[in-house]
Amino acid sequence: MKKSLLMLCFFLIGITNAQNIQSPSKNIRVDFNLNADGTPQYAVSYKNKLVVLESKLGIKLKEGGDLVSGLTIDNVKNTSFNESWKPVLGEQSSIQNHYNELTVSLSQKATQRKINIIFRVFDEGVAFRYDFPKQPKLNYFIITDEITQFNLAGNHKTFWIPGDFDSQEYVFNETRLSEIDNDKLNLNNGIALKTIGGKTVVQSPLMMKSDDKIYLNIFEAAVVNYPVMHLNVNTKNFELTSFLVSNAIGDKAYLQAPCVSPWRTIMVSDDARDIVSSKMILNLNEPSKLDDTSWIKPMKYVGIWWEMHVGESTWDYAGSQNASNVLDQSLKPTGKHGATTENTKRYIDFAAKNGFDGVLVEGWNTGWEDWAGNWKEEVFDFVTPYPDFDIKAISEYAKSKNVKMIMHHETSGSVANYERHMDRAFENMVKYGYPAVKSGYVGRIIPRGEFHDGQTMVNHFNYAARRAADYKLMLNSHESSRPTGYSRTYPNYIAAEAARGNEFNAWSTGNPPDHETILPFTRLLGGPMDYTPGIFEIKMNHYDPKKTEQVHTTLAKQLALYVTMYSPLQMAADLPENYEKYPDAFQFIKDVAVDWDESKYLEAEPGDYLTVVRKAKNSGKWFLGAITDENARNSEIKLDFLPKGKKYKAIIYEDAKNAHWQKNPIAYKIKTVEVTSKSAIKLTLAPGGGTAISFEPVK
Amino acid sequence: MKKSLLMLCFFLIGITNAQNIQSPSKNIRVDFNLNADGTPQYAVSYKNKLVVLESKLGIKLKEGGDLVSGLTIDNVKNTSFNESWKPVLGEQSSIQNHYNELTVSLSQKATQRKINIIFRVFDEGVAFRYDFPKQPKLNYFIITDEITQFNLAGNHKTFWIPGDFDSQEYVFNETRLSEIDNDKLNLNNGIALKTIGGKTVVQSPLMMKSDDKIYLNIFEAAVVNYPVMHLNVNTKNFELTSFLVSNAIGDKAYLQAPCVSPWRTIMVSDDARDIVSSKMILNLNEPSKLDDTSWIKPMKYVGIWWEMHVGESTWDYAGSQNASNVLDQSLKPTGKHGATTENTKRYIDFAAKNGFDGVLVEGWNTGWEDWAGNWKEEVFDFVTPYPDFDIKAISEYAKSKNVKMIMHHETSGSVANYERHMDRAFENMVKYGYPAVKSGYVGRIIPRGEFHDGQTMVNHFNYAARRAADYKLMLNSHESSRPTGYSRTYPNYIAAEAARGNEFNAWSTGNPPDHETILPFTRLLGGPMDYTPGIFEIKMNHYDPKKTEQVHTTLAKQLALYVTMYSPLQMAADLPENYEKYPDAFQFIKDVAVDWDESKYLEAEPGDYLTVVRKAKNSGKWFLGAITDENARNSEIKLDFLPKGKKYKAIIYEDAKNAHWQKNPIAYKIKTVEVTSKSAIKLTLAPGGGTAISFEPVK
């Protein structure tokens, strides 16, 4: 007894107010201290240059006083961690998780409360979280604010979208930090529901580049039982403060100790490729909770979906989507309903013929005739098909063709209704053999007053993934909060939308040519996105001469997106008849893998370009994707990623000479060359263009 | 075409701004008009005397203008209705539904919107509702307020409880309307969660008596997809205004036309017995939606419940109910857990031996060790038993003894969590053969910001009843919003608590002796209450000499409550060992019926006394219950309700001569006399006492 007491005293005496920790590479260093008020502060330097100046940390509580000042250090602990793990699906078959950790245990004398701050420093960035240990004086508590600061060293260039509580489906703005201003945005952008938190509130991941060419990215990982963190930017001094999304009554998070906040992350590098290739966010999440993951499969799919976006058919059987206002109650089929038995069989045939794993069908169930925009609680029951959709016959037909059906559950934001029906909905999927569900959350949330990004909804999305896992179902959520790596923990959560997808090109101002060069530096850091690439009929006047909308890429770039936008769930989004018009280009979509052993980002600059090569899982094939923004681009790629001494047939799908996303988007050419690891390939990308390459081993 | 146009003109010309309608008996008359502002007004007279002076009607909307003024009459329609229907369970085997109806169709020129006001006038009162027909200019809408007024003719005596959004478990206050003041209440009343709407807001049913001895009762019927209506009292001019319970963000109701409001009801009579015996509230609800009701059975039950209230055992296995704060995580059984396999079998044996239908067990499932008062979302999963509760063995044992088990689902107010688990919970009940569930809603509601009486929760309680019906389960909800006749529509919703039950006598200031004389005029008008009568060990010092709490009745009154408090679900709430001490008195509880062919209220005065006789369903037996308040009472009852010429053995359970609820509560005597329809019986009730009589036909 005496001995341990002595050791404890020695230990306490050894603690100073200033602590620091470095990355394994020693390029990144975090300095921690308590200021004169007993407020925790940290700073981050990269290669001996401060990139985050002294910044405050703390949590405000609804009851019993804030955990912001009056803190003293009880203990510090330094540890290191280095191991690799195998994701079920991923960009690489093995992921290294290597960091140094500093835990600072703090207590507040006045309240006898304790809080720990845990730092992890990886080679590509810093993470920290608040940890609330089990303790007598803090059991249940309500967080009213988090004052976490990121005090940036300069007026960096940023790629930002407004801090909206209900949507991330914005075009990125590329400005200096000082120029952030949501009031100046053109909000005629195709987003129906917008709830912007304030003039200078932006979303994370926030990608930045300093004048001295340091890339910085602020984000979060493992958002579990906590709201989404946006960032409030001081446009004068470039101090960013956490801005948590509130619930219906203005609270931020309801917690019970022991518990932790999500990780707040700061990636930093002088090479942009380190940011896009980082697995830090995944590493900061808990390992898989699922023992058996054999049923989790990557999927390439087609579906009854784009035809509704381009106006060729409708989700609803009766044609108005707001038939409630029609005084005549009867639903008269318009003949334009997409999800018919016949049309579904056509897609199943197409999928079977071309080797696709799955077929998604939207608009198969009742409710679409009066679903949107009215905060209606009971819209869908998730089990009743429209009279022209024979779910049993379709399910049997798909099975006979060895094609998997993907269920669609649009909730219209009425989560209360979805949770009430979820077990019945999932049982129905099991009954008809649907292994995957695409969920949708278009509209204001019910419980009313909640937001898509609040704690309630974060919990819902995670619950849906867990409950789906109970039924061995894969989940792809649309209009959800953006992922922060939970797919490591529940690998059946295979994809999400949660950013501005390809669909906006069909009926809005669309996605500018640089959009897909920014997503890998932002949205994709948290997990795969169901972007739905593969549009061949680029211009919507194909369907209606009056239409002026178009996809803002060349056709070749649409192919490249299958490689640049990592997802184990990839749609070939265009209509079968459009693919049949361009069978040579379509061949790439048929060939490309969606699950990988290895990925190498060869060239990357946010907002400008991205080139990546990936080795298909359990295969000798490699695929390359290269994209550019609105500017043409030439580069030469060394093929030294290929195994030495092996010959490959490289099938190159590239923009034709006169191609241009706007003026001539469909012009592509395909050539085949034989290459080895010693070869180089010249990439020639048109404005808004791209290149896709398959490398097949020559036997 | 021309002809119908002419007819329409004629019809319109025939409409005047003033309309009226009378009850079938012509005792009640409603006058309707539009004032100069085009605001609807009504007045009610009883036997040619105004009881509700001119009072305004109208609805305020969030968008597009209020439906309060600028209205004109488009049409009026008068109809009559008279039919009888058979409730599945009830106070009588057949219920007459007889009323005259006036529908006034209104429109608002400025908005081109329409609203109808429908009046129904019964012999015992008036009902009216707002009806929103399907129309082009009003589809989805949000109600922000209802301005329905009840402009009373005088400063009546009232029996009121404060307008709390989360609880009705109050003692009634008996004052003049002018004396209503929630600020003066002693709120140290055992109610944990209170959310009182304002100084002069009271709940309905509001029972009143005028100086000229007219009984008035303001309530509502068929509260479906709408919040509960409280009443804001102007204590100067006695004008009452509807006060709807809001949701998390201050809205009152989300509706879509066509739809209706609940019925606002005003019962009026110069005979108090007309109020307690009225079936108006049930009649105003929709007929049963269930085709097969054969599985809906009345139940007399015992259970593991009162022993927790008196402190003999605990709900939780580990003893603290807030074990989360115990730093040692392990749950150490205290040995005081009530819901053990052994104890449950003891109750099953007791039920089987004494002819009870069911056994309720509370505290059988995990969660109770950390459940209350912390707004915790995930407490119970509703399926996992504590390690000392062998649900399979118990279910088999109960079956072997022909006893039904009653499941308990405490939600701790976390309705989001309950709805998520409801299907699993109900499937678990079906699996183990539990035909009925008692649900509980102790604590603040989750979704956070919602109240027990808001639209969200009203919808939840009704949903739970409907979903239970899908599984053929009977529902008894505690801490729910108070019923308004929905048990007609879903007769499996057999009972609710929703008022101050007998339990408060175990551990709080309790229920004063007049409490049970007021409930039939208030809470019971909406549907059966699970009051849990039958306490024989009246004083809590029986369990612990330090305790001063007690039931505020005599033992004989506890017996009488089985008859005066109608419910098809009645608990014999005391412990088996207490019943075994008083086998002669216990005989009444064993004998008394819970479902009836006929009921006659012989004497009734709110706050003072009640005497009722009932004929058991499909039986020749009659039962009488008579109760008094804190005053002793003598009366003589003519037995002319008995069939003529038949002899009956009347077993009379009455207060002993020196009985007194406080000084000598257990003193009772039992005598048997032979009677016929020509006999009379003298009732002698002690202060806080009662009399119970069984009439058995002599063969």
mmCIF file of N, CA and C in Angstrom, chain A residues 134-136 139-140 247-249 254 256 322 324-327 329 370 374-376 419-420 423-424 427 447-449 463 467, chain B residues 134-136 139-140 247-249 254 256 322 324-327 329 370 374-376 419-420 423-424 427 447-449 463 467:
data_model
loop_
_atom_site.group_PDB
_atom_site.id
_atom_site.type_symbol
_atom_site.label_atom_id
_atom_site.label_comp_id
_atom_site.label_asym_id
_atom_site.label_seq_id
_atom_site.Cartn_x
_atom_site.Cartn_y
_atom_site.Cartn_z
ATOM 1 N N LYS A 134 -16.501 7.239 -16.124
ATOM 2 C CA LYS A 134 -17.515 6.982 -15.090
ATOM 3 C C LYS A 134 -17.046 7.661 -13.812
ATOM 4 N N GLN A 135 -17.944 8.395 -13.161
ATOM 5 C CA GLN A 135 -17.535 9.205 -12.011
ATOM 6 C C GLN A 135 -18.767 9.571 -11.203
ATOM 7 N N PRO A 136 -18.582 9.805 -9.919
ATOM 8 C CA PRO A 136 -19.750 10.075 -9.066
ATOM 9 C C PRO A 136 -20.489 11.358 -9.424
ATOM 10 N N ASN A 139 -23.002 11.866 -14.329
ATOM 11 C CA ASN A 139 -23.614 10.626 -14.811
ATOM 12 C C ASN A 139 -24.354 10.971 -16.104
ATOM 13 N N TYR A 140 -25.622 11.329 -16.025
ATOM 14 C CA TYR A 140 -26.323 11.832 -17.199
ATOM 15 C C TYR A 140 -25.995 13.299 -17.368
ATOM 16 N N ASN A 247 -31.009 19.822 -31.391
ATOM 17 C CA ASN A 247 -32.229 19.036 -31.529
ATOM 18 C C ASN A 247 -33.435 19.968 -31.508
ATOM 19 N N ALA A 248 -34.637 19.402 -31.374
ATOM 20 C CA ALA A 248 -35.871 20.193 -31.488
ATOM 21 C C ALA A 248 -35.955 21.300 -30.452
ATOM 22 N N ILE A 249 -35.304 21.120 -29.310
ATOM 23 C CA ILE A 249 -35.435 22.124 -28.254
ATOM 24 C C ILE A 249 -34.110 22.814 -27.962
ATOM 25 N N TYR A 254 -27.306 14.335 -25.621
ATOM 26 C CA TYR A 254 -27.696 13.725 -24.353
ATOM 27 C C TYR A 254 -26.777 12.531 -24.139
ATOM 28 N N GLN A 256 -24.484 9.821 -21.282
ATOM 29 C CA GLN A 256 -24.314 9.225 -19.961
ATOM 30 C C GLN A 256 -22.882 8.705 -19.856
ATOM 31 N N ASN A 322 -48.585 14.537 -55.728
ATOM 32 C CA ASN A 322 -49.328 15.300 -54.734
ATOM 33 C C ASN A 322 -50.811 15.153 -55.024
ATOM 34 N N SER A 324 -53.058 14.166 -53.382
ATOM 35 C CA SER A 324 -53.952 14.472 -52.276
ATOM 36 C C SER A 324 -54.814 15.678 -52.580
ATOM 37 N N ASN A 325 -54.279 16.540 -53.394
ATOM 38 C CA ASN A 325 -55.010 17.766 -53.673
ATOM 39 C C ASN A 325 -55.995 17.598 -54.821
ATOM 40 N N VAL A 326 -55.991 16.426 -55.416
ATOM 41 C CA VAL A 326 -56.948 16.136 -56.475
ATOM 42 C C VAL A 326 -58.245 15.743 -55.786
ATOM 43 N N LEU A 327 -59.312 16.431 -56.116
ATOM 44 C CA LEU A 327 -60.544 16.186 -55.370
ATOM 45 C C LEU A 327 -61.102 14.807 -55.664
ATOM 46 N N GLN A 329 -60.666 11.230 -55.586
ATOM 47 C CA GLN A 329 -59.725 10.426 -54.802
ATOM 48 C C GLN A 329 -59.079 9.282 -55.583
ATOM 49 N N ASP A 370 -48.450 10.893 -52.989
ATOM 50 C CA ASP A 370 -48.623 12.061 -52.107
ATOM 51 C C ASP A 370 -47.564 11.991 -51.019
ATOM 52 N N ASN A 374 -44.586 18.003 -47.425
ATOM 53 C CA ASN A 374 -45.678 18.427 -46.545
ATOM 54 C C ASN A 374 -45.536 17.963 -45.108
ATOM 55 N N TRP A 375 -44.337 17.467 -44.751
ATOM 56 C CA TRP A 375 -44.105 17.065 -43.365
ATOM 57 C C TRP A 375 -45.158 16.051 -42.913
ATOM 58 N N LYS A 376 -45.476 15.167 -43.822
ATOM 59 C CA LYS A 376 -46.533 14.173 -43.586
ATOM 60 C C LYS A 376 -45.925 12.978 -42.875
ATOM 61 N N GLU A 419 -39.103 3.878 -38.391
ATOM 62 C CA GLU A 419 -38.676 3.017 -37.279
ATOM 63 C C GLU A 419 -39.817 2.106 -36.817
ATOM 64 N N ARG A 420 -41.032 2.652 -36.819
ATOM 65 C CA ARG A 420 -42.205 1.856 -36.480
ATOM 66 C C ARG A 420 -42.371 0.661 -37.417
ATOM 67 N N ASP A 423 -38.971 -3.228 -38.792
ATOM 68 C CA ASP A 423 -38.901 -4.690 -38.712
ATOM 69 C C ASP A 423 -39.752 -5.340 -39.803
ATOM 70 N N ARG A 424 -40.954 -4.802 -39.998
ATOM 71 C CA ARG A 424 -41.806 -5.351 -41.059
ATOM 72 C C ARG A 424 -41.171 -5.159 -42.432
ATOM 73 N N GLU A 427 -38.226 -7.578 -42.739
ATOM 74 C CA GLU A 427 -38.739 -8.947 -42.909
ATOM 75 C C GLU A 427 -39.246 -9.165 -44.326
ATOM 76 N N PRO A 447 -39.434 12.797 -35.975
ATOM 77 C CA PRO A 447 -39.978 13.755 -35.012
ATOM 78 C C PRO A 447 -39.721 15.208 -35.405
ATOM 79 N N ARG A 448 -40.812 15.975 -35.448
ATOM 80 C CA ARG A 448 -40.735 17.349 -35.925
ATOM 81 C C ARG A 448 -39.849 18.203 -35.039
ATOM 82 N N GLY A 449 -39.038 19.021 -35.695
ATOM 83 C CA GLY A 449 -38.079 19.858 -34.988
ATOM 84 C C GLY A 449 -36.672 19.284 -35.037
ATOM 85 N N TYR A 463 -28.553 3.221 -36.148
ATOM 86 C CA TYR A 463 -29.478 2.165 -35.752
ATOM 87 C C TYR A 463 -29.937 1.370 -36.971
ATOM 88 N N ARG A 467 -29.624 -2.520 -37.281
ATOM 89 C CA ARG A 467 -30.814 -3.375 -37.401
ATOM 90 C C ARG A 467 -30.778 -4.126 -38.737
ATOM 91 N N LYS B 134 -62.258 18.018 -47.968
ATOM 92 C CA LYS B 134 -61.265 18.032 -49.045
ATOM 93 C C LYS B 134 -61.561 19.241 -49.912
ATOM 94 N N GLN B 135 -60.537 20.022 -50.233
ATOM 95 C CA GLN B 135 -60.759 21.284 -50.937
ATOM 96 C C GLN B 135 -59.458 21.744 -51.572
ATOM 97 N N PRO B 136 -59.566 22.512 -52.634
ATOM 98 C CA PRO B 136 -58.339 22.920 -53.349
ATOM 99 C C PRO B 136 -57.419 23.811 -52.523
ATOM 100 N N ASN B 139 -55.053 21.857 -47.912
ATOM 101 C CA ASN B 139 -54.665 20.449 -48.002
ATOM 102 C C ASN B 139 -53.926 20.104 -46.712
ATOM 103 N N TYR B 140 -52.608 20.246 -46.674
ATOM 104 C CA TYR B 140 -51.880 20.099 -45.422
ATOM 105 C C TYR B 140 -51.966 21.407 -44.659
ATOM 106 N N ASN B 247 -46.471 20.716 -29.382
ATOM 107 C CA ASN B 247 -45.400 19.750 -29.625
ATOM 108 C C ASN B 247 -44.053 20.401 -29.296
ATOM 109 N N ALA B 248 -42.969 19.749 -29.687
ATOM 110 C CA ALA B 248 -41.632 20.213 -29.307
ATOM 111 C C ALA B 248 -41.327 21.618 -29.801
ATOM 112 N N ILE B 249 -41.944 22.022 -30.897
ATOM 113 C CA ILE B 249 -41.612 23.335 -31.458
ATOM 114 C C ILE B 249 -42.793 24.290 -31.405
ATOM 115 N N TYR B 254 -50.799 18.743 -36.757
ATOM 116 C CA TYR B 254 -50.473 18.646 -38.189
ATOM 117 C C TYR B 254 -51.563 17.809 -38.840
ATOM 118 N N GLN B 256 -54.163 16.925 -42.465
ATOM 119 C CA GLN B 256 -54.379 16.954 -43.911
ATOM 120 C C GLN B 256 -55.863 16.770 -44.164
ATOM 121 N N ASN B 322 -30.852 3.144 -9.950
ATOM 122 C CA ASN B 322 -29.958 4.105 -10.577
ATOM 123 C C ASN B 322 -28.532 3.609 -10.433
ATOM 124 N N SER B 324 -26.424 3.022 -12.420
ATOM 125 C CA SER B 324 -25.449 3.608 -13.320
ATOM 126 C C SER B 324 -24.430 4.427 -12.561
ATOM 127 N N ASN B 325 -24.861 4.949 -11.449
ATOM 128 C CA ASN B 325 -23.964 5.805 -10.697
ATOM 129 C C ASN B 325 -23.062 5.025 -9.745
ATOM 130 N N VAL B 326 -23.284 3.743 -9.712
ATOM 131 C CA VAL B 326 -22.425 2.896 -8.901
ATOM 132 C C VAL B 326 -21.177 2.616 -9.730
ATOM 133 N N LEU B 327 -20.037 2.921 -9.187
ATOM 134 C CA LEU B 327 -18.831 2.812 -10.019
ATOM 135 C C LEU B 327 -18.512 1.354 -10.329
ATOM 136 N N GLN B 329 -19.492 -1.771 -11.831
ATOM 137 C CA GLN B 329 -20.514 -2.017 -12.857
ATOM 138 C C GLN B 329 -21.367 -3.258 -12.601
ATOM 139 N N ASP B 370 -31.489 1.040 -13.916
ATOM 140 C CA ASP B 370 -31.087 2.410 -14.265
ATOM 141 C C ASP B 370 -32.104 2.959 -15.251
ATOM 142 N N ASN B 374 -33.945 10.313 -15.970
ATOM 143 C CA ASN B 374 -32.768 10.878 -16.631
ATOM 144 C C ASN B 374 -32.925 11.085 -18.128
ATOM 145 N N TRP B 375 -34.175 10.980 -18.615
ATOM 146 C CA TRP B 375 -34.416 11.226 -20.044
ATOM 147 C C TRP B 375 -33.527 10.323 -20.898
ATOM 148 N N LYS B 376 -33.392 9.102 -20.433
ATOM 149 C CA LYS B 376 -32.498 8.140 -21.091
ATOM 150 C C LYS B 376 -33.269 7.454 -22.210
ATOM 151 N N GLU B 419 -41.326 2.206 -29.776
ATOM 152 C CA GLU B 419 -41.842 1.957 -31.128
ATOM 153 C C GLU B 419 -40.852 1.144 -31.958
ATOM 154 N N ARG B 420 -39.569 1.439 -31.768
ATOM 155 C CA ARG B 420 -38.525 0.676 -32.446
ATOM 156 C C ARG B 420 -38.593 -0.808 -32.084
ATOM 157 N N ASP B 423 -42.619 -4.310 -32.315
ATOM 158 C CA ASP B 423 -42.920 -5.576 -32.979
ATOM 159 C C ASP B 423 -42.229 -6.739 -32.285
ATOM 160 N N ARG B 424 -40.972 -6.530 -31.919
ATOM 161 C CA ARG B 424 -40.254 -7.594 -31.214
ATOM 162 C C ARG B 424 -40.900 -7.887 -29.860
ATOM 163 N N GLU B 427 -44.203 -9.707 -30.461
ATOM 164 C CA GLU B 427 -43.914 -11.090 -30.895
ATOM 165 C C GLU B 427 -43.498 -11.948 -29.702
ATOM 166 N N PRO B 447 -39.496 11.175 -28.345
ATOM 167 C CA PRO B 447 -38.739 12.314 -28.857
ATOM 168 C C PRO B 447 -38.763 13.508 -27.892
ATOM 169 N N ARG B 448 -37.563 14.015 -27.578
ATOM 170 C CA ARG B 448 -37.432 15.061 -26.584
ATOM 171 C C ARG B 448 -38.134 16.346 -27.007
ATOM 172 N N GLY B 449 -38.831 16.927 -26.045
ATOM 173 C CA GLY B 449 -39.618 18.122 -26.316
ATOM 174 C C GLY B 449 -41.093 17.822 -26.468
ATOM 175 N N TYR B 463 -51.752 4.257 -31.734
ATOM 176 C CA TYR B 463 -50.992 3.313 -32.564
ATOM 177 C C TYR B 463 -50.709 2.028 -31.785
ATOM 178 N N ARG B 467 -51.665 -1.535 -33.095
ATOM 179 C CA ARG B 467 -50.630 -2.544 -33.365
ATOM 180 C C ARG B 467 -50.830 -3.756 -32.449
#
